[in-house]
Tab-separated table of C-alpha atoms in Angstrom:
chain	number	residue	atom	x	y	z
A	1	MET	CA	163.077	37.161	-18.596
A	2	ALA	CA	160.365	38.217	-21.064
A	3	THR	CA	160.147	36.541	-24.455
A	4	PRO	CA	161.542	38.803	-27.213
A	5	LEU	CA	158.853	40.261	-29.478
A	6	ARG	CA	160.211	38.409	-32.472
A	7	SER	CA	159.509	35.173	-30.589
A	8	ASN	CA	156.143	36.278	-29.195
A	9	ARG	CA	153.743	34.209	-31.300
A	10	ASP	CA	150.580	36.059	-30.320
A	11	PHE	CA	152.107	39.470	-30.961
A	12	ARG	CA	153.201	38.349	-34.425
A	13	LEU	CA	149.660	37.167	-35.122
A	14	LEU	CA	148.194	40.491	-33.989
A	15	TRP	CA	150.733	42.331	-36.138
A	16	MET	CA	149.817	40.272	-39.221
A	17	SER	CA	146.104	40.584	-38.462
A	18	GLY	CA	146.410	44.355	-38.532
A	19	LEU	CA	148.531	44.286	-41.683
A	20	PHE	CA	145.896	42.374	-43.648
A	21	ALA	CA	142.964	44.349	-42.253
A	22	VAL	CA	144.484	47.823	-42.634
A	23	LEU	CA	145.638	47.106	-46.185
A	24	GLY	CA	142.155	45.934	-47.107
A	25	SER	CA	140.414	48.853	-45.439
A	26	GLN	CA	142.710	51.388	-47.092
A	27	MET	CA	141.888	49.979	-50.513
A	28	GLY	CA	138.180	49.931	-49.724
A	29	ALA	CA	138.206	53.432	-48.237
A	30	LEU	CA	139.620	54.837	-51.475
A	31	ALA	CA	137.437	52.740	-53.780
A	32	LEU	CA	134.121	53.433	-52.060
A	33	PRO	CA	133.816	57.171	-52.887
A	34	LEU	CA	135.202	56.468	-56.361
A	35	LEU	CA	132.469	53.895	-56.868
A	36	ILE	CA	129.740	56.322	-55.794
A	37	LEU	CA	131.223	59.074	-57.951
A	38	LYS	CA	131.305	56.743	-60.942
A	39	GLU	CA	127.722	55.537	-60.476
A	40	THR	CA	126.065	58.836	-59.547
A	41	GLY	CA	128.416	61.534	-60.804
A	42	SER	CA	127.737	63.398	-57.552
A	43	PRO	CA	130.684	64.551	-55.396
A	44	VAL	CA	128.192	65.349	-52.640
A	45	GLN	CA	126.974	61.752	-52.444
A	46	ALA	CA	130.570	60.507	-52.593
A	47	GLY	CA	131.501	62.773	-49.682
A	48	THR	CA	128.467	61.634	-47.708
A	49	VAL	CA	130.067	58.221	-47.201
A	50	GLY	CA	132.991	59.678	-45.275
A	51	THR	CA	130.763	61.962	-43.237
A	52	VAL	CA	128.483	59.090	-42.226
A	53	SER	CA	131.484	56.974	-41.198
A	54	ILE	CA	132.975	59.732	-39.037
A	55	CYS	CA	129.652	60.437	-37.320
A	56	ALA	CA	129.072	56.727	-36.671
A	57	VAL	CA	132.528	56.371	-35.110
A	58	LEU	CA	132.081	59.348	-32.805
A	59	ILE	CA	128.611	58.236	-31.685
A	60	THR	CA	129.609	54.642	-30.945
A	61	MET	CA	133.140	55.153	-29.630
A	62	LEU	CA	132.265	55.343	-25.917
A	63	PRO	CA	129.732	52.452	-25.966
A	64	GLY	CA	132.354	50.438	-27.860
A	65	GLY	CA	134.787	50.901	-24.992
A	66	VAL	CA	132.165	49.637	-22.530
A	67	MET	CA	131.598	46.519	-24.639
A	68	ALA	CA	135.347	45.888	-24.807
A	69	ASP	CA	135.491	45.813	-21.004
A	70	ARG	CA	132.682	43.317	-20.516
A	71	VAL	CA	133.198	40.703	-23.244
A	72	GLU	CA	136.309	38.526	-23.519
A	73	ARG	CA	138.367	40.640	-25.895
A	74	ARG	CA	139.623	38.026	-28.313
A	75	ARG	CA	136.094	36.696	-28.699
A	76	LEU	CA	134.760	40.207	-29.275
A	77	MET	CA	137.378	40.845	-31.941
A	78	ARG	CA	136.355	37.660	-33.751
A	79	LEU	CA	132.685	38.682	-33.668
A	80	CYS	CA	133.586	42.061	-35.147
A	81	ASP	CA	135.627	40.343	-37.839
A	82	VAL	CA	132.673	38.169	-38.810
A	83	GLY	CA	130.385	41.207	-38.959
A	84	SER	CA	132.851	43.084	-41.158
A	85	LEU	CA	133.210	40.093	-43.459
A	86	LEU	CA	129.447	39.909	-43.923
A	87	ALA	CA	129.221	43.628	-44.706
A	88	VAL	CA	132.088	43.582	-47.204
A	89	THR	CA	130.747	40.394	-48.803
A	90	ALA	CA	127.382	42.042	-49.433
A	91	LEU	CA	129.070	45.054	-51.002
A	92	THR	CA	131.403	42.929	-53.144
A	93	VAL	CA	128.482	40.880	-54.506
A	94	ALA	CA	126.520	44.047	-55.291
A	95	VAL	CA	129.454	45.608	-57.150
A	96	TRP	CA	130.068	42.352	-59.038
A	97	ASN	CA	126.440	42.366	-60.162
A	98	GLY	CA	126.890	45.844	-61.564
A	99	HIS	CA	125.067	48.058	-59.085
A	100	ALA	CA	125.688	49.014	-55.459
A	101	PRO	CA	122.693	50.989	-54.094
A	102	MET	CA	123.543	54.081	-52.099
A	103	ALA	CA	121.595	52.673	-49.158
A	104	LEU	CA	123.793	49.561	-49.128
A	105	VAL	CA	126.972	51.623	-49.352
A	106	LEU	CA	125.932	53.788	-46.408
A	107	LEU	CA	124.899	50.705	-44.443
A	108	VAL	CA	128.265	49.056	-45.039
A	109	ALA	CA	130.154	52.246	-44.151
A	110	THR	CA	128.129	52.651	-40.953
A	111	ALA	CA	128.501	48.996	-39.966
A	112	GLY	CA	132.253	49.150	-40.511
A	113	ALA	CA	132.580	52.283	-38.381
A	114	VAL	CA	130.470	50.847	-35.548
A	115	LEU	CA	132.341	47.540	-35.539
A	116	ASN	CA	135.667	49.361	-35.446
A	117	SER	CA	134.488	51.353	-32.426
A	118	VAL	CA	134.140	48.043	-30.604
A	119	TYR	CA	137.147	46.300	-32.137
A	120	ALA	CA	139.748	48.995	-31.444
A	121	PRO	CA	139.427	49.102	-27.617
A	122	ALA	CA	139.168	45.312	-27.495
A	123	ALA	CA	142.417	45.023	-29.449
A	124	PHE	CA	143.994	47.605	-27.156
A	125	GLY	CA	143.132	45.442	-24.136
A	126	LEU	CA	144.309	42.225	-25.774
A	127	LEU	CA	147.618	43.834	-26.700
A	128	ARG	CA	148.180	44.642	-23.045
A	129	ALA	CA	147.676	40.956	-22.211
A	130	VAL	CA	149.955	39.765	-25.022
A	131	VAL	CA	152.929	42.115	-24.525
A	132	PRO	CA	154.768	42.751	-21.213
A	133	PRO	CA	154.871	46.397	-20.045
A	134	ASP	CA	158.607	46.771	-20.654
A	135	GLN	CA	158.165	45.807	-24.324
A	136	MET	CA	155.022	47.803	-24.998
A	137	GLY	CA	156.738	50.813	-26.558
A	138	THR	CA	158.655	48.715	-29.054
A	139	ALA	CA	155.571	46.638	-29.820
A	140	THR	CA	153.303	49.536	-30.559
A	141	ALA	CA	155.962	51.411	-32.489
A	142	ARG	CA	156.098	48.365	-34.781
A	143	LEU	CA	152.331	48.434	-35.082
A	144	GLN	CA	152.460	52.130	-35.917
A	145	ALA	CA	155.167	51.585	-38.526
A	146	ARG	CA	153.068	48.843	-40.088
A	147	THR	CA	150.001	51.060	-40.330
A	148	ALA	CA	151.915	54.085	-41.606
A	149	THR	CA	153.477	51.964	-44.354
A	150	VAL	CA	150.136	50.532	-45.403
A	151	ARG	CA	148.583	54.002	-45.434
A	152	LEU	CA	151.161	54.987	-48.040
A	153	VAL	CA	150.777	51.849	-50.159
A	154	GLY	CA	147.113	50.916	-49.696
A	155	PRO	CA	145.428	53.800	-51.561
A	156	LEU	CA	147.826	53.399	-54.492
A	157	VAL	CA	147.063	49.679	-54.770
A	158	GLY	CA	143.349	50.282	-54.290
A	159	GLY	CA	143.293	52.908	-57.021
A	160	ALA	CA	145.170	50.632	-59.417
A	161	LEU	CA	142.787	47.736	-58.732
A	162	PHE	CA	139.747	49.981	-59.183
A	163	GLY	CA	141.130	51.039	-62.551
A	164	ILE	CA	141.201	47.395	-63.640
A	165	HIS	CA	137.720	46.514	-62.328
A	166	ASP	CA	135.363	48.091	-59.824
A	167	VAL	CA	135.049	44.944	-57.731
A	168	LEU	CA	138.744	44.209	-57.223
A	169	PRO	CA	139.435	46.590	-54.271
A	170	PHE	CA	136.445	45.190	-52.390
A	171	ALA	CA	137.435	41.619	-53.153
A	172	ALA	CA	140.920	42.436	-51.846
A	173	GLN	CA	139.358	43.957	-48.727
A	174	PHE	CA	137.363	40.760	-48.194
A	175	LEU	CA	140.533	38.682	-48.511
A	176	GLY	CA	142.365	40.934	-46.062
A	177	LEU	CA	139.570	40.675	-43.495
A	178	PHE	CA	139.430	36.913	-43.897
A	179	LEU	CA	143.165	36.538	-43.293
A	180	SER	CA	142.910	38.928	-40.360
A	181	THR	CA	140.116	36.825	-38.873
A	182	VAL	CA	142.249	33.689	-39.167
A	183	CYS	CA	145.163	35.384	-37.409
A	184	VAL	CA	142.987	36.545	-34.503
A	185	ALA	CA	141.461	33.057	-34.206
A	186	LEU	CA	144.966	31.607	-33.780
A	187	VAL	CA	145.855	33.930	-30.891
A	188	ARG	CA	146.061	31.894	-27.683
A	189	THR	CA	146.047	34.715	-25.141
A	190	ARG	CA	142.755	35.657	-23.494
A	191	SER	CA	141.914	39.014	-21.945
A	192	SER	CA	139.232	38.560	-19.292
A	193	ALA	CA	136.079	40.643	-19.106
A	194	ARG	CA	134.703	42.298	-15.993
A	195	LYS	CA	132.706	40.083	-13.684
A	196	LYS	CA	130.027	42.696	-12.900
A	197	ALA	CA	128.613	45.354	-15.172
A	198	GLY	CA	125.611	47.612	-15.562
A	199	SER	CA	123.846	48.749	-18.698
A	200	VAL	CA	126.102	49.474	-21.675
A	201	LEU	CA	124.391	52.819	-22.197
A	202	SER	CA	124.276	53.873	-18.554
A	203	ARG	CA	125.847	57.231	-17.796
A	204	ALA	CA	128.278	55.671	-15.324
A	205	GLU	CA	129.564	53.186	-17.888
A	206	LEU	CA	129.834	55.660	-20.756
A	207	THR	CA	131.707	58.227	-18.675
A	208	ALA	CA	133.954	55.840	-16.713
A	209	GLY	CA	136.858	56.270	-19.140
A	210	LEU	CA	136.461	60.047	-19.289
A	211	GLY	CA	136.295	60.168	-15.492
A	212	PHE	CA	139.513	58.163	-15.159
A	213	LEU	CA	141.320	60.489	-17.568
A	214	TRP	CA	140.004	63.568	-15.777
A	215	ARG	CA	141.230	62.395	-12.368
A	216	LEU	CA	144.848	62.219	-13.553
A	217	PRO	CA	146.061	65.808	-14.130
A	218	TYR	CA	148.832	64.628	-16.460
A	219	LEU	CA	146.520	62.648	-18.744
A	220	ARG	CA	143.889	65.374	-18.619
A	221	THR	CA	146.296	68.127	-19.613
A	222	VAL	CA	148.035	66.219	-22.384
A	223	LEU	CA	144.796	64.988	-23.937
A	224	LEU	CA	143.096	68.375	-23.844
A	225	VAL	CA	146.105	70.351	-25.068
A	226	PHE	CA	148.185	67.938	-27.147
A	227	GLY	CA	145.369	65.629	-28.224
A	228	LEU	CA	142.490	68.047	-28.727
A	229	GLY	CA	144.009	71.512	-29.178
A	230	MET	CA	147.040	70.528	-31.227
A	231	ASN	CA	144.970	68.149	-33.329
A	232	PHE	CA	142.581	70.917	-34.273
A	233	ALA	CA	145.320	73.449	-35.023
A	234	PHE	CA	147.489	71.023	-36.971
A	235	GLY	CA	144.489	69.971	-39.057
A	236	ALA	CA	143.932	73.625	-39.913
A	237	LEU	CA	147.645	74.050	-40.659
A	238	THR	CA	147.913	71.105	-43.049
A	239	PHE	CA	144.711	71.998	-44.901
A	240	THR	CA	145.887	75.575	-45.323
A	241	ALA	CA	149.220	74.311	-46.640
A	242	LEU	CA	147.396	71.962	-49.025
A	243	ALA	CA	145.329	74.819	-50.418
A	244	VAL	CA	148.175	77.335	-50.614
A	245	PHE	CA	150.731	75.057	-52.237
A	246	SER	CA	148.115	73.694	-54.630
A	247	GLU	CA	147.804	77.281	-55.903
A	248	GLY	CA	144.139	77.484	-54.964
A	249	GLY	CA	143.323	74.244	-56.761
A	250	ARG	CA	145.097	75.039	-60.019
A	251	SER	CA	147.765	72.418	-59.368
A	252	GLY	CA	147.648	69.469	-56.994
A	253	LEU	CA	151.344	68.654	-57.162
A	254	GLY	CA	152.634	70.983	-54.439
A	255	GLY	CA	149.815	70.336	-51.991
A	256	GLY	CA	149.936	66.604	-52.652
A	257	PHE	CA	153.649	66.615	-51.924
A	258	VAL	CA	153.057	68.292	-48.550
A	259	ILE	CA	150.432	65.703	-47.533
A	260	THR	CA	152.677	62.854	-48.688
A	261	CYS	CA	155.450	64.272	-46.511
A	262	VAL	CA	153.091	64.236	-43.523
A	263	SER	CA	152.447	60.515	-44.064
A	264	ALA	CA	156.156	59.879	-44.555
A	265	GLY	CA	156.877	61.724	-41.305
A	266	ALA	CA	154.473	59.454	-39.453
A	267	LEU	CA	156.249	56.401	-40.829
A	268	ALA	CA	159.672	57.801	-39.946
A	269	GLY	CA	158.526	58.537	-36.396
A	270	ALA	CA	157.230	55.012	-35.929
A	271	LEU	CA	160.508	53.554	-37.180
A	272	LEU	CA	162.605	55.852	-34.967
A	273	ALA	CA	160.542	55.459	-31.792
A	274	PRO	CA	162.075	52.160	-30.580
A	275	ARG	CA	165.546	53.720	-30.780
A	276	LEU	CA	164.573	56.867	-28.889
A	277	SER	CA	162.845	55.298	-25.861
A	278	PRO	CA	159.970	57.806	-26.013
A	279	ASP	CA	158.521	56.572	-22.718
A	280	ARG	CA	161.655	57.823	-20.934
A	281	HIS	CA	161.652	61.266	-22.531
A	282	ILE	CA	157.954	61.901	-22.981
A	283	ARG	CA	157.780	65.442	-21.562
A	284	THR	CA	160.715	66.609	-23.684
A	285	LEU	CA	159.176	65.061	-26.781
A	286	LEU	CA	155.779	66.638	-26.137
A	287	VAL	CA	157.287	70.089	-25.664
A	288	VAL	CA	159.628	69.832	-28.659
A	289	THR	CA	156.769	68.627	-30.866
A	290	CYS	CA	154.557	71.555	-29.868
A	291	TRP	CA	157.207	74.190	-30.481
A	292	SER	CA	158.274	72.590	-33.774
A	293	CYS	CA	154.684	73.045	-34.969
A	294	VAL	CA	154.821	76.704	-33.939
A	295	VAL	CA	158.042	77.225	-35.891
A	296	THR	CA	156.571	75.418	-38.902
A	297	ALA	CA	153.466	77.611	-38.919
A	298	GLY	CA	155.636	80.741	-38.792
A	299	ALA	CA	157.877	79.483	-41.575
A	300	LEU	CA	154.943	78.513	-43.827
A	301	ALA	CA	153.708	82.106	-43.655
A	302	TRP	CA	156.803	83.159	-45.591
A	303	LEU	CA	157.777	80.088	-47.609
A	304	SER	CA	156.897	79.637	-51.261
A	305	SER	CA	158.575	76.265	-51.735
A	306	PRO	CA	156.419	73.119	-51.383
A	307	LEU	CA	159.629	71.163	-50.805
A	308	MET	CA	160.566	73.085	-47.672
A	309	ALA	CA	156.954	73.158	-46.479
A	310	GLY	CA	156.680	69.396	-46.884
A	311	LEU	CA	159.930	68.763	-45.026
A	312	LEU	CA	158.882	70.957	-42.103
A	313	CYS	CA	155.488	69.226	-41.854
A	314	ALA	CA	157.229	65.845	-42.023
A	315	VAL	CA	159.456	66.788	-39.078
A	316	CYS	CA	156.395	67.833	-37.054
A	317	MET	CA	154.598	64.596	-37.850
A	318	CYS	CA	157.672	62.505	-37.061
A	319	LEU	CA	158.094	64.119	-33.640
A	320	SER	CA	154.359	63.879	-33.005
A	321	THR	CA	154.329	60.158	-33.694
A	322	VAL	CA	157.238	59.491	-31.345
A	323	ALA	CA	155.687	61.659	-28.616
A	324	SER	CA	152.321	59.944	-28.996
A	325	ILE	CA	153.926	56.546	-28.627
A	326	GLY	CA	155.525	57.678	-25.393
A	327	PHE	CA	152.347	59.252	-24.026
A	328	LEU	CA	150.121	56.326	-24.865
A	329	SER	CA	152.560	53.941	-23.220
A	330	THR	CA	151.855	55.861	-20.042
A	331	LEU	CA	148.127	55.694	-20.671
A	332	LEU	CA	148.138	51.940	-21.085
A	333	VAL	CA	150.324	51.199	-18.095
A	334	VAL	CA	148.401	53.359	-15.609
A	335	THR	CA	144.988	52.122	-16.723
A	336	PRO	CA	143.457	49.339	-14.579
A	337	GLU	CA	142.807	46.109	-16.458
A	338	ASP	CA	139.041	46.311	-15.983
A	339	ARG	CA	138.879	49.768	-17.580
A	340	VAL	CA	141.252	49.470	-20.542
A	341	GLY	CA	138.511	49.512	-23.180
A	342	ARG	CA	136.639	52.494	-21.782
A	343	VAL	CA	139.786	54.556	-21.206
A	344	GLN	CA	141.076	53.804	-24.703
A	345	SER	CA	137.790	54.779	-26.325
A	346	ALA	CA	137.544	57.941	-24.188
A	347	ALA	CA	141.069	59.053	-25.152
A	348	SER	CA	140.359	58.341	-28.801
A	349	PHE	CA	137.068	60.216	-28.590
A	350	LEU	CA	138.702	63.328	-27.127
A	351	SER	CA	141.458	63.288	-29.740
A	352	SER	CA	139.138	62.637	-32.688
A	353	ILE	CA	136.147	64.837	-31.986
A	354	VAL	CA	137.777	68.006	-33.334
A	355	GLN	CA	139.410	66.505	-36.411
A	356	PRO	CA	136.571	67.253	-38.853
A	357	PHE	CA	136.695	70.945	-37.861
A	358	GLY	CA	140.415	71.617	-38.381
A	359	PRO	CA	140.268	71.734	-42.194
A	360	LEU	CA	137.054	73.773	-41.998
A	361	ALA	CA	138.769	76.338	-39.767
A	362	GLY	CA	141.817	76.413	-42.029
A	363	GLY	CA	139.656	77.069	-45.078
A	364	ALA	CA	137.726	79.824	-43.305
A	365	LEU	CA	140.913	81.544	-42.126
A	366	LEU	CA	142.477	81.317	-45.577
A	367	THR	CA	139.395	82.853	-47.181
A	368	ALA	CA	139.047	85.642	-44.628
A	369	LEU	CA	142.671	86.553	-43.914
A	370	GLY	CA	144.818	85.282	-46.756
A	371	PRO	CA	147.688	82.777	-46.529
A	372	ARG	CA	150.173	84.719	-44.403
A	373	ASN	CA	147.708	85.820	-41.729
A	374	ALA	CA	146.023	82.405	-41.694
A	375	PHE	CA	149.315	80.672	-40.949
A	376	GLY	CA	150.105	83.347	-38.378
A	377	LEU	CA	146.841	82.873	-36.489
A	378	VAL	CA	147.168	79.088	-36.528
A	379	GLY	CA	150.717	79.532	-35.257
A	380	ALA	CA	149.414	81.684	-32.382
A	381	VAL	CA	146.992	78.930	-31.351
A	382	LEU	CA	149.817	76.404	-31.529
A	383	ALA	CA	152.028	78.704	-29.444
A	384	VAL	CA	149.428	78.857	-26.670
A	385	SER	CA	149.245	75.054	-26.641
A	386	ALA	CA	153.026	74.805	-26.616
A	387	ALA	CA	153.291	77.236	-23.699
A	388	VAL	CA	150.797	75.211	-21.665
A	389	MET	CA	152.666	71.981	-22.370
A	390	THR	CA	155.941	73.654	-21.368
A	391	LEU	CA	154.795	75.297	-18.152
A	392	ALA	CA	152.015	73.073	-16.793
A	393	PRO	CA	153.040	71.502	-13.433
A	394	SER	CA	150.972	68.397	-14.196
A	395	VAL	CA	153.036	67.700	-17.316
A	396	ARG	CA	156.306	68.146	-15.408
A	397	LYS	CA	155.114	65.820	-12.652
A	398	GLY	CA	154.017	63.021	-14.973
A	399	ALA	CA	151.308	60.413	-14.540
A	400	VAL	CA	150.385	59.266	-11.064
A	401	PRO	CA	147.599	56.673	-10.678
A	402	PRO	CA	144.412	58.081	-9.115
A	403	PRO	CA	143.163	56.938	-5.710
A	404	ALA	CA	141.504	53.536	-5.672
A	405	THR	CA	137.790	53.427	-6.485
A	406	PRO	CA	135.246	50.743	-5.640
A	407	GLU	CA	135.537	49.388	-9.187
A	408	SER	CA	139.304	49.175	-9.027
A	409	PRO	CA	140.639	48.324	-5.569
A	410	GLU	CA	144.045	49.523	-4.557
A	411	GLY	CA	146.665	47.659	-6.474
A	412	ALA	CA	144.238	45.879	-8.787
A	413	GLY	CA	145.625	46.226	-12.259
A	414	THR	CA	147.305	49.600	-11.687
A	415	PRO	CA	151.071	49.257	-11.687
A	416	PRO	CA	153.171	51.884	-9.948
A	417	THR	CA	154.249	54.487	-12.381
A	418	HIS	CA	156.194	57.692	-12.883
A	419	GLU	CA	156.722	60.113	-15.738
A	420	ALA	CA	158.074	57.427	-18.019
A	421	PRO	CA	156.462	54.094	-17.406
A	422	ALA	CA	156.957	51.157	-19.634
A	423	PRO	CA	156.723	52.043	-23.276
A	424	HIS	CA	153.601	51.706	-25.362
A	425	GLU	CA	151.420	53.279	-27.905
A	426	ALA	CA	148.120	52.067	-29.040
A	427	GLY	CA	147.201	55.126	-30.796
A	428	ALA	CA	149.998	57.225	-32.265
A	429	ALA	CA	149.409	60.612	-33.563
A	430	PRO	CA	145.764	61.268	-33.831
A	431	GLY	CA	143.702	60.000	-36.629
A	432	ALA	CA	140.363	58.694	-37.689
A	433	ARG	CA	140.009	55.147	-38.874
A	434	THR	CA	137.867	53.174	-41.224
A	435	ALA	CA	136.650	49.748	-40.228
A	436	HIS	CA	139.430	47.621	-38.782
A	437	GLU	CA	142.084	50.097	-39.759
A	438	VAL	CA	143.413	50.084	-36.295
A	439	ARG	CA	143.782	46.623	-34.968
A	440	PRO	CA	145.695	47.365	-31.817
A	441	ALA	CA	144.551	50.893	-32.044
A	442	HIS	CA	146.785	53.569	-33.365
A	443	GLU	CA	147.742	55.619	-36.327
A	444	ALA	CA	148.771	59.045	-37.407
A	445	ALA	CA	147.016	62.066	-38.755
A	446	GLY	CA	148.302	65.029	-36.793
A	447	PRO	CA	150.044	65.979	-33.579
A	448	GLY	CA	147.617	64.782	-31.015
A	449	VAL	CA	146.818	61.504	-29.400
A	450	ALA	CA	144.255	59.083	-30.635
A	451	SER	CA	144.312	55.484	-29.774
């Protein structure tokens, strides 16, 4: 009989590691643009930090998955922790001395993004070694709930600390990373690396995860439609709602309430997931999530109340989080042990690559068509995605492991599976992450799948 999660020492350590790291990174992520804005007075330079981080993540995501499959994962996580500590230490010292050069800020932001691209798939693989398959859904739902909670609290704490002194959020981030490093160092479980490997940047290595996902029709369809298409459309939907209910920028209260409801929905979904057994009802959850987004888009075209808009978006995000937990449990269970890192990074890459363009599309539609037509067009895109998820034979059939390949002999690390394998989620609804925000990878930002 498997050890209950509450008695699983290594899982508790991974949970606490993520708590400390995500809290620190949330405070730092808020404080960094505020620091640049305060020192330069330039919103453009402040926004550059986020752009650089996103680009660095996307560029290094696939190589990071390769690294996670060839270095012992706990060791790799510790190396990333040390690198992050050095970067944050340099920034903290610079802020304490009264001046943080833009070059240093960009270097720290880039280093954090690159290290997270390696850390996240390594943590994903280590989680698989720490938690039995039949407990994976509950485990990752708890991880998702932890991250969603911190995402609500972290920016508030970071902003308060920044108001007291510029250096405090970065000092708190350093402390969080240090405690996270200690927790990872105490983990006893090891997750072995591959015995043979080619160049990290070889085409075969970089595309191995994408190739695995493509060979399984179920994973391919869900990632392209639910992860990529829905992510893009929901990003456009939420940005449009933010702009509309903020009265074109004249008041931030209504739009802020809608975005807060989205975060609250993610937290509610993570808390509900263990009770709903999402791995056993994944197709139903995927379909219901898609159509709920369609209904929400149609309703927002006619609503004038931020309260109702926020509640509808919260429902969508709640369902999306539960569905993502169920889908990613399937992803983890069907992935061979020697390919966990590359598959995780490939799935995250597909889900994340469109995220920067959703708000841009929403803004363009709002400018060109007005609120009602913008919501209507976004709803039409969501309806197409929902129809595909409802009717696609591959989604009805569920995940079936692909034929054995030379790298993964028959039966090596690929458990038998069906539509609802053992629960898990190392990614939750899609989302981008700052450095170490995702310990065992996951989090929520819209109805798609990013791990």
